[in-house]
Amino acid sequence: MYAQVILHWVRHGMPPRADIAPLAVLDELTAMDALVIGESGIGCYPFSARKTGIRVQYSGSPVYAMCAIDALAIPRLVRRPVRIEARCTVCRCRLACDLEANGALPHDFDRGIRILWEPSASHAGPCCDSLCAGITFICRYCSVPGESAAFSLPEAAAIGNAFFAFQHKLLEHYGPL
């Protein structure tokens, strides 16, 4: 059922309906933090059913990513080039980057956009409310706050692609896309 949910996101660019699986199965996947079910629908990392401010365009309408690293993993999952739009978490300026279908950045891309990781004191609840809330974009002009860490876009894309490699294998097995 997990593969069905992620395939729905990849194929349709939107959350699946609640009747995609029996409620008991959805509850079990939610308890494992594999799915996030809310008023906006069923989210499945890296895809968020709610508007997070991190938009990823790969089909007719944009999808939202759970966090900045998740956004960078989406191109390899959907096997299409994407455009990511977000705001700097510090100064709120608009940021955008394009990624190729394999998740790579164009060779001439270097706008100094980084991924900021602000460790959270709270680890309660779903990952999207604790860890993901602290993984955002930051522009080249803003300083990395306090005990936070920053990653370049290629570093963060490598992290995201490694983390979601299992989904890529699921899609190959349960596809076709």
PDB file of C-alpha atoms in Angstrom, residues 59-148:
ATOM      1  CA  SER A  59       3.750  18.411 -13.890  1.00  0.00           C
ATOM      2  CA  GLY A  60       0.678  20.528 -14.477  1.00  0.00           C
ATOM      3  CA  SER A  61       0.429  21.855 -10.952  1.00  0.00           C
ATOM      4  CA  PRO A  62       3.075  22.199  -8.262  1.00  0.00           C
ATOM      5  CA  VAL A  63       3.541  19.808  -5.377  1.00  0.00           C
ATOM      6  CA  TYR A  64       4.968  20.717  -2.000  1.00  0.00           C
ATOM      7  CA  ALA A  65       7.937  19.017  -0.381  1.00  0.00           C
ATOM      8  CA  MET A  66       8.154  18.172   3.309  1.00  0.00           C
ATOM      9  CA  CYS A  67      11.533  19.976   3.520  1.00  0.00           C
ATOM     10  CA  ALA A  68      14.325  21.358   1.356  1.00  0.00           C
ATOM     11  CA  ILE A  69      16.246  18.076   1.148  1.00  0.00           C
ATOM     12  CA  ASP A  70      13.034  16.268   0.216  1.00  0.00           C
ATOM     13  CA  ALA A  71      12.479  18.747  -2.631  1.00  0.00           C
ATOM     14  CA  LEU A  72      15.895  17.910  -4.049  1.00  0.00           C
ATOM     15  CA  ALA A  73      15.028  14.183  -4.076  1.00  0.00           C
ATOM     16  CA  ILE A  74      11.836  14.558  -6.096  1.00  0.00           C
ATOM     17  CA  PRO A  75      13.391  14.736  -9.616  1.00  0.00           C
ATOM     18  CA  ARG A  76      14.875  11.234  -9.350  1.00  0.00           C
ATOM     19  CA  LEU A  77      11.593   9.833  -8.057  1.00  0.00           C
ATOM     20  CA  VAL A  78       9.463  11.356 -10.801  1.00  0.00           C
ATOM     21  CA  ARG A  79      12.172  10.973 -13.455  1.00  0.00           C
ATOM     22  CA  ARG A  80      11.532  14.461 -14.758  1.00  0.00           C
ATOM     23  CA  PRO A  81      13.277  17.808 -14.541  1.00  0.00           C
ATOM     24  CA  VAL A  82      11.852  20.026 -11.811  1.00  0.00           C
ATOM     25  CA  ARG A  83      11.840  23.629 -10.727  1.00  0.00           C
ATOM     26  CA  ILE A  84      11.999  24.278  -6.998  1.00  0.00           C
ATOM     27  CA  GLU A  85      10.762  27.573  -5.576  1.00  0.00           C
ATOM     28  CA  ALA A  86      11.024  28.632  -1.951  1.00  0.00           C
ATOM     29  CA  ARG A  87      11.994  31.571   0.218  1.00  0.00           C
ATOM     30  CA  CYS A  88      15.134  32.136   2.228  1.00  0.00           C
ATOM     31  CA  THR A  89      14.320  31.132   5.780  1.00  0.00           C
ATOM     32  CA  VAL A  90      16.137  34.231   7.129  1.00  0.00           C
ATOM     33  CA  CYS A  91      15.438  37.208   4.828  1.00  0.00           C
ATOM     34  CA  ARG A  92      12.446  35.714   2.938  1.00  0.00           C
ATOM     35  CA  CYS A  93      13.831  36.558  -0.538  1.00  0.00           C
ATOM     36  CA  ARG A  94      12.604  34.339  -3.382  1.00  0.00           C
ATOM     37  CA  LEU A  95      14.832  31.433  -4.375  1.00  0.00           C
ATOM     38  CA  ALA A  96      14.575  29.067  -7.319  1.00  0.00           C
ATOM     39  CA  CYS A  97      16.609  26.291  -8.854  1.00  0.00           C
ATOM     40  CA  ASP A  98      16.137  23.791 -11.638  1.00  0.00           C
ATOM     41  CA  LEU A  99      17.232  20.172 -11.404  1.00  0.00           C
ATOM     42  CA  GLU A 100      17.590  17.577 -14.106  1.00  0.00           C
ATOM     43  CA  ALA A 101      15.574  14.357 -14.143  1.00  0.00           C
ATOM     44  CA  ASN A 102      18.468  12.474 -12.520  1.00  0.00           C
ATOM     45  CA  GLY A 103      18.561  14.986  -9.645  1.00  0.00           C
ATOM     46  CA  ALA A 104      21.656  16.800 -10.887  1.00  0.00           C
ATOM     47  CA  LEU A 105      22.030  20.556 -10.978  1.00  0.00           C
ATOM     48  CA  PRO A 106      22.982  22.194 -14.270  1.00  0.00           C
ATOM     49  CA  HIS A 107      26.787  22.504 -14.492  1.00  0.00           C
ATOM     50  CA  ASP A 108      26.689  26.298 -14.619  1.00  0.00           C
ATOM     51  CA  PHE A 109      24.403  26.607 -11.582  1.00  0.00           C
ATOM     52  CA  ASP A 110      25.849  28.376  -8.573  1.00  0.00           C
ATOM     53  CA  ARG A 111      23.641  30.994  -7.053  1.00  0.00           C
ATOM     54  CA  GLY A 112      24.907  30.273  -3.571  1.00  0.00           C
ATOM     55  CA  ILE A 113      21.620  28.772  -2.401  1.00  0.00           C
ATOM     56  CA  ARG A 114      22.226  26.475   0.550  1.00  0.00           C
ATOM     57  CA  ILE A 115      20.209  24.122   2.675  1.00  0.00           C
ATOM     58  CA  LEU A 116      19.949  25.097   6.321  1.00  0.00           C
ATOM     59  CA  TRP A 117      19.500  22.496   9.031  1.00  0.00           C
ATOM     60  CA  GLU A 118      18.368  23.923  12.348  1.00  0.00           C
ATOM     61  CA  PRO A 119      18.310  21.110  14.915  1.00  0.00           C
ATOM     62  CA  SER A 120      15.042  20.996  16.785  1.00  0.00           C
ATOM     63  CA  ALA A 121      14.715  20.446  20.502  1.00  0.00           C
ATOM     64  CA  SER A 122      11.433  18.662  19.846  1.00  0.00           C
ATOM     65  CA  HIS A 123      11.461  15.237  18.272  1.00  0.00           C
ATOM     66  CA  ALA A 124       7.886  14.424  19.208  1.00  0.00           C
ATOM     67  CA  GLY A 125       5.290  13.772  16.539  1.00  0.00           C
ATOM     68  CA  PRO A 126       5.805  13.142  12.857  1.00  0.00           C
ATOM     69  CA  CYS A 127       9.123  13.967  11.232  1.00  0.00           C
ATOM     70  CA  CYS A 128       7.444  16.644   9.081  1.00  0.00           C
ATOM     71  CA  ASP A 129       6.632  18.627  12.240  1.00  0.00           C
ATOM     72  CA  SER A 130       9.992  18.203  13.965  1.00  0.00           C
ATOM     73  CA  LEU A 131      12.972  17.461  11.713  1.00  0.00           C
ATOM     74  CA  CYS A 132      11.551  18.702   8.391  1.00  0.00           C
ATOM     75  CA  ALA A 133      10.461  22.033   9.832  1.00  0.00           C
ATOM     76  CA  GLY A 134      14.144  22.833  10.428  1.00  0.00           C
ATOM     77  CA  ILE A 135      15.440  21.889   6.941  1.00  0.00           C
ATOM     78  CA  THR A 136      14.952  24.940   4.752  1.00  0.00           C
ATOM     79  CA  PHE A 137      16.628  27.031   2.071  1.00  0.00           C
ATOM     80  CA  ILE A 138      18.915  29.969   2.826  1.00  0.00           C
ATOM     81  CA  CYS A 139      20.300  32.521   0.360  1.00  0.00           C
ATOM     82  CA  ARG A 140      23.956  33.371  -0.173  1.00  0.00           C
ATOM     83  CA  TYR A 141      23.636  36.686   1.668  1.00  0.00           C
ATOM     84  CA  CYS A 142      22.283  35.433   4.990  1.00  0.00           C
ATOM     85  CA  SER A 143      24.383  34.004   7.792  1.00  0.00           C
ATOM     86  CA  VAL A 144      23.822  30.536   9.147  1.00  0.00           C
ATOM     87  CA  PRO A 145      22.248  31.006  12.590  1.00  0.00           C
ATOM     88  CA  GLY A 146      23.774  29.684  15.822  1.00  0.00           C
ATOM     89  CA  GLU A 147      24.283  25.947  16.001  1.00  0.00           C
ATOM     90  CA  SER A 148      22.753  25.288  12.591  1.00  0.00           C
TER      91      SER A 148
END
